[in-house]
CSV table of C-alpha atoms in Angstrom, one decimal:
chain,number,residue,atom,x,y,z
A,1,MET,CA,144.8,93.5,277.4
A,2,LYS,CA,142.4,94.3,280.2
A,3,PRO,CA,142.5,90.9,281.7
A,4,GLY,CA,146.3,91.2,282.0
A,5,ALA,CA,146.0,94.6,283.6
A,6,ASP,CA,143.5,93.2,286.1
A,7,GLU,CA,145.9,90.4,287.0
A,8,THR,CA,148.7,92.9,287.5
A,9,VAL,CA,146.5,94.9,289.9
A,10,GLU,CA,145.6,91.8,291.8
A,11,VAL,CA,149.2,90.7,292.2
A,12,SER,CA,150.3,94.1,293.3
A,13,SER,CA,147.5,94.4,295.8
A,14,ARG,CA,148.5,91.0,297.2
A,15,ASP,CA,152.1,92.2,297.3
A,16,ASN,CA,151.1,95.3,299.3
A,17,THR,CA,149.2,93.3,301.9
A,18,ALA,CA,151.9,90.6,302.2
A,19,ARG,CA,154.7,93.1,302.9
A,20,PRO,CA,153.4,94.6,306.1
A,21,THR,CA,152.7,91.1,307.5
A,22,LEU,CA,156.2,90.0,306.5
A,23,GLY,CA,157.7,93.1,308.1
A,24,LEU,CA,155.7,92.6,311.3
A,25,SER,CA,156.6,88.9,311.5
A,26,ARG,CA,160.3,89.8,311.0
A,27,GLY,CA,160.0,92.5,313.7
A,28,ILE,CA,158.5,90.0,316.1
A,29,SER,CA,161.3,87.5,315.4
A,30,ILE,CA,163.9,90.2,316.0
A,31,LEU,CA,162.3,91.1,319.3
A,32,ASP,CA,162.3,87.4,320.2
A,33,LEU,CA,166.0,87.2,319.5
A,34,ILE,CA,166.8,90.3,321.5
A,35,LEU,CA,164.8,89.1,324.5
A,36,ARG,CA,166.4,85.7,324.4
A,37,ILE,CA,169.9,87.3,324.5
A,38,ILE,CA,168.9,89.5,327.4
A,39,ALA,CA,167.4,86.6,329.3
A,40,ALA,CA,170.5,84.5,328.7
A,41,ILE,CA,172.7,87.3,330.1
A,42,GLY,CA,170.4,87.6,333.2
A,43,THR,CA,170.5,83.9,334.0
A,44,LEU,CA,174.2,83.7,333.4
A,45,ALA,CA,174.8,86.7,335.7
A,46,SER,CA,172.6,85.2,338.4
A,47,ALA,CA,174.2,81.8,338.3
A,48,VAL,CA,177.7,83.3,338.4
A,49,ALA,CA,176.8,85.8,341.2
A,50,MET,CA,175.3,83.1,343.3
A,51,GLY,CA,177.9,80.4,342.5
A,52,THR,CA,180.8,82.6,343.5
A,53,THR,CA,179.3,83.9,346.7
A,54,GLU,CA,181.3,83.1,349.9
A,55,GLN,CA,182.1,85.0,353.0
A,56,THR,CA,184.3,84.0,356.0
A,57,LEU,CA,184.1,85.6,359.5
A,58,PRO,CA,186.9,84.9,361.9
A,59,ILE,CA,185.6,85.1,365.4
A,60,PHE,CA,188.3,84.9,368.1
A,61,SER,CA,191.3,82.9,367.0
A,62,GLN,CA,189.8,79.4,367.1
A,63,PHE,CA,186.4,79.7,365.4
A,64,ILE,CA,185.9,80.5,361.8
A,65,PHE,CA,182.4,80.8,360.4
A,66,ARG,CA,181.8,80.8,356.7
A,67,ALA,CA,178.8,81.2,354.5
A,68,LYS,CA,178.8,79.6,351.0
A,69,TYR,CA,176.1,79.2,348.5
A,70,ASN,CA,176.5,75.4,348.4
A,71,ASP,CA,175.9,75.1,352.1
A,72,LEU,CA,172.2,75.3,351.3
A,73,PRO,CA,170.8,72.9,348.7
A,74,THR,CA,168.1,75.4,347.7
A,75,LEU,CA,170.8,77.9,346.5
A,76,THR,CA,172.6,75.1,344.7
A,77,PHE,CA,169.3,74.3,342.9
A,78,PHE,CA,169.0,78.0,342.0
A,79,VAL,CA,172.5,77.9,340.4
A,80,ILE,CA,171.7,74.7,338.5
A,81,ALA,CA,168.3,76.0,337.3
A,82,ASN,CA,169.8,79.3,336.1
A,83,SER,CA,172.6,77.4,334.4
A,84,ILE,CA,170.1,75.1,332.6
A,85,VAL,CA,167.9,77.9,331.4
A,86,CYS,CA,171.0,79.9,330.3
A,87,GLY,CA,172.2,76.9,328.4
A,88,TYR,CA,168.8,76.4,326.8
A,89,LEU,CA,168.6,80.1,325.7
A,90,VAL,CA,172.1,80.0,324.2
A,91,LEU,CA,171.6,76.7,322.4
A,92,PHE,CA,168.3,77.8,320.9
A,93,LEU,CA,169.6,81.1,319.6
A,94,PRO,CA,170.3,79.7,316.2
A,95,LEU,CA,166.6,78.7,316.0
A,96,SER,CA,165.6,82.2,316.9
A,97,ILE,CA,167.9,83.5,314.2
A,98,PHE,CA,166.3,81.1,311.7
A,99,HIS,CA,162.9,82.7,312.5
A,100,VAL,CA,164.3,86.1,311.6
A,101,ILE,CA,165.3,84.6,308.2
A,102,LYS,CA,162.3,82.4,307.7
A,103,THR,CA,159.3,84.0,309.4
A,104,SER,CA,156.8,81.3,308.3
A,105,ALA,CA,158.3,78.5,310.3
A,106,LYS,CA,155.4,77.2,312.5
A,107,ILE,CA,156.6,73.9,313.9
A,108,SER,CA,159.9,75.3,315.2
A,109,ARG,CA,157.9,78.2,316.9
A,110,LEU,CA,155.7,75.6,318.6
A,111,VAL,CA,158.8,73.8,319.8
A,112,LEU,CA,160.2,77.1,321.2
A,113,LEU,CA,156.8,77.7,322.9
A,114,VAL,CA,156.8,74.4,324.7
A,115,PHE,CA,160.5,74.6,325.8
A,116,ASP,CA,160.1,78.3,326.9
A,117,THR,CA,157.2,77.2,329.1
A,118,VAL,CA,159.2,74.4,330.7
A,119,MET,CA,162.1,76.8,331.3
A,120,LEU,CA,159.8,79.4,332.8
A,121,ALA,CA,158.6,76.7,335.3
A,122,LEU,CA,162.2,75.8,336.1
A,123,ILE,CA,163.5,79.3,336.6
A,124,THR,CA,160.5,80.3,338.6
A,125,ALA,CA,160.9,77.3,340.9
A,126,GLY,CA,164.6,78.0,341.4
A,127,ALA,CA,164.1,81.7,342.0
A,128,SER,CA,161.2,81.2,344.3
A,129,ALA,CA,163.0,78.6,346.5
A,130,ALA,CA,166.1,80.9,346.7
A,131,THR,CA,163.9,83.8,347.6
A,132,ALA,CA,162.5,81.9,350.6
A,133,ILE,CA,166.1,81.2,351.8
A,134,VAL,CA,167.2,84.8,351.3
A,135,TYR,CA,164.2,86.0,353.3
A,136,LEU,CA,165.1,83.7,356.1
A,137,ALA,CA,168.7,84.9,356.0
A,138,HIS,CA,167.5,88.5,356.3
A,139,GLU,CA,164.7,88.1,358.8
A,140,GLY,CA,165.1,84.7,360.5
A,141,ASN,CA,162.3,82.7,362.0
A,142,SER,CA,161.8,82.9,365.7
A,143,ASN,CA,159.3,80.0,365.8
A,144,ALA,CA,161.8,77.6,364.2
A,145,ASN,CA,164.8,79.1,366.1
A,146,TRP,CA,166.5,80.3,362.8
A,147,LEU,CA,168.5,83.3,363.4
A,148,ALA,CA,169.0,86.0,360.8
A,149,ILE,CA,172.5,85.7,359.5
A,150,CYS,CA,172.7,88.9,357.4
A,151,GLN,CA,173.8,91.1,360.2
A,152,GLN,CA,177.0,89.0,360.4
A,153,PHE,CA,177.4,87.9,356.7
A,154,ASN,CA,176.5,91.2,355.0
A,155,THR,CA,178.3,90.8,351.7
A,156,PHE,CA,177.1,87.2,351.3
A,157,CYS,CA,173.5,88.4,351.8
A,158,GLN,CA,173.9,91.3,349.4
A,159,ARG,CA,175.2,89.0,346.6
A,160,ILE,CA,172.6,86.3,347.0
A,161,SER,CA,169.8,89.0,347.1
A,162,GLY,CA,171.2,90.6,344.0
A,163,SER,CA,171.4,87.4,342.1
A,164,LEU,CA,167.6,87.0,342.4
A,165,ILE,CA,167.1,90.1,340.3
A,166,GLY,CA,168.6,88.6,337.2
A,167,SER,CA,166.7,85.4,337.7
A,168,PHE,CA,163.3,87.0,338.1
A,169,GLY,CA,164.0,89.4,335.2
A,170,ALA,CA,164.7,86.4,333.0
A,171,ALA,CA,161.4,84.8,334.2
A,172,ILE,CA,159.6,88.0,333.1
A,173,LEU,CA,161.3,87.9,329.8
A,174,LEU,CA,160.4,84.3,329.3
A,175,VAL,CA,156.8,85.2,329.9
A,176,PHE,CA,157.1,87.8,327.1
A,177,LEU,CA,158.8,85.2,324.9
A,178,ILE,CA,155.9,82.8,325.4
A,179,ILE,CA,153.4,85.5,324.5
A,180,ILE,CA,155.4,86.5,321.4
A,181,SER,CA,155.6,82.8,320.3
A,182,ALA,CA,151.9,82.3,320.8
A,183,VAL,CA,151.1,85.5,318.8
A,184,SER,CA,153.5,84.4,316.0
A,185,ILE,CA,151.9,81.0,315.8
A,186,TYR,CA,148.4,82.5,315.8
A,187,ARG,CA,149.4,84.9,312.9
A,188,LEU,CA,150.7,82.1,310.7
C-alpha cells in the first residue's frame, strides 16, 4: 500500500508544478494575441490615415496646388508596408489563438518569431522613410532648396505626422511580440 501512496504523492507533486507552468504559458499566449490585435489596429489606422490624406489649395483662380500621399513614393511605400504588416498580423491571428489552446507548440512559435522579425524590419523601414519625408515637409532643407510645405498644407502635414504614431507603436509591439515568442520557445 505504501508504494501506491508514494506514487500518488509523486503524481500530485508533478501536477502542482505543471499547472503554474501551463497557466503562465497560457497567459503569455493570451498576451501575444492581444498585442497582435492592437498592432494590427495600429498598422491599419496608419495605412488608412496616410492613404486618404489629400489637401488642395486654390491660389488665385488659375493655379491649384494639391498635396497627396502618392505624390511621394516614400509615403506610398509607407502605406504598402503598413498594409502588408496588417495583413500578416490578421492572417496569423488563428495561429496565435492556436497557441492559447495548445501552449506546447514549438515549431509554430518559431515560425511566428521569424515572420515577426521580418515584419518588424519592414514596418521600421516604411516608418523611418516616411519620417524623413515628414521632417522635410515640416522643416525643409535650405541646402537642397526644398521648402517647408507644412505652412501651406497644414491638414496634410498633421495627418501624415499622425499616421506615423500608429506605425511606430506597432513596431514597438512587434519588438514585444518577438521577445514574448523567444521567451515562450525558451520555456518549452
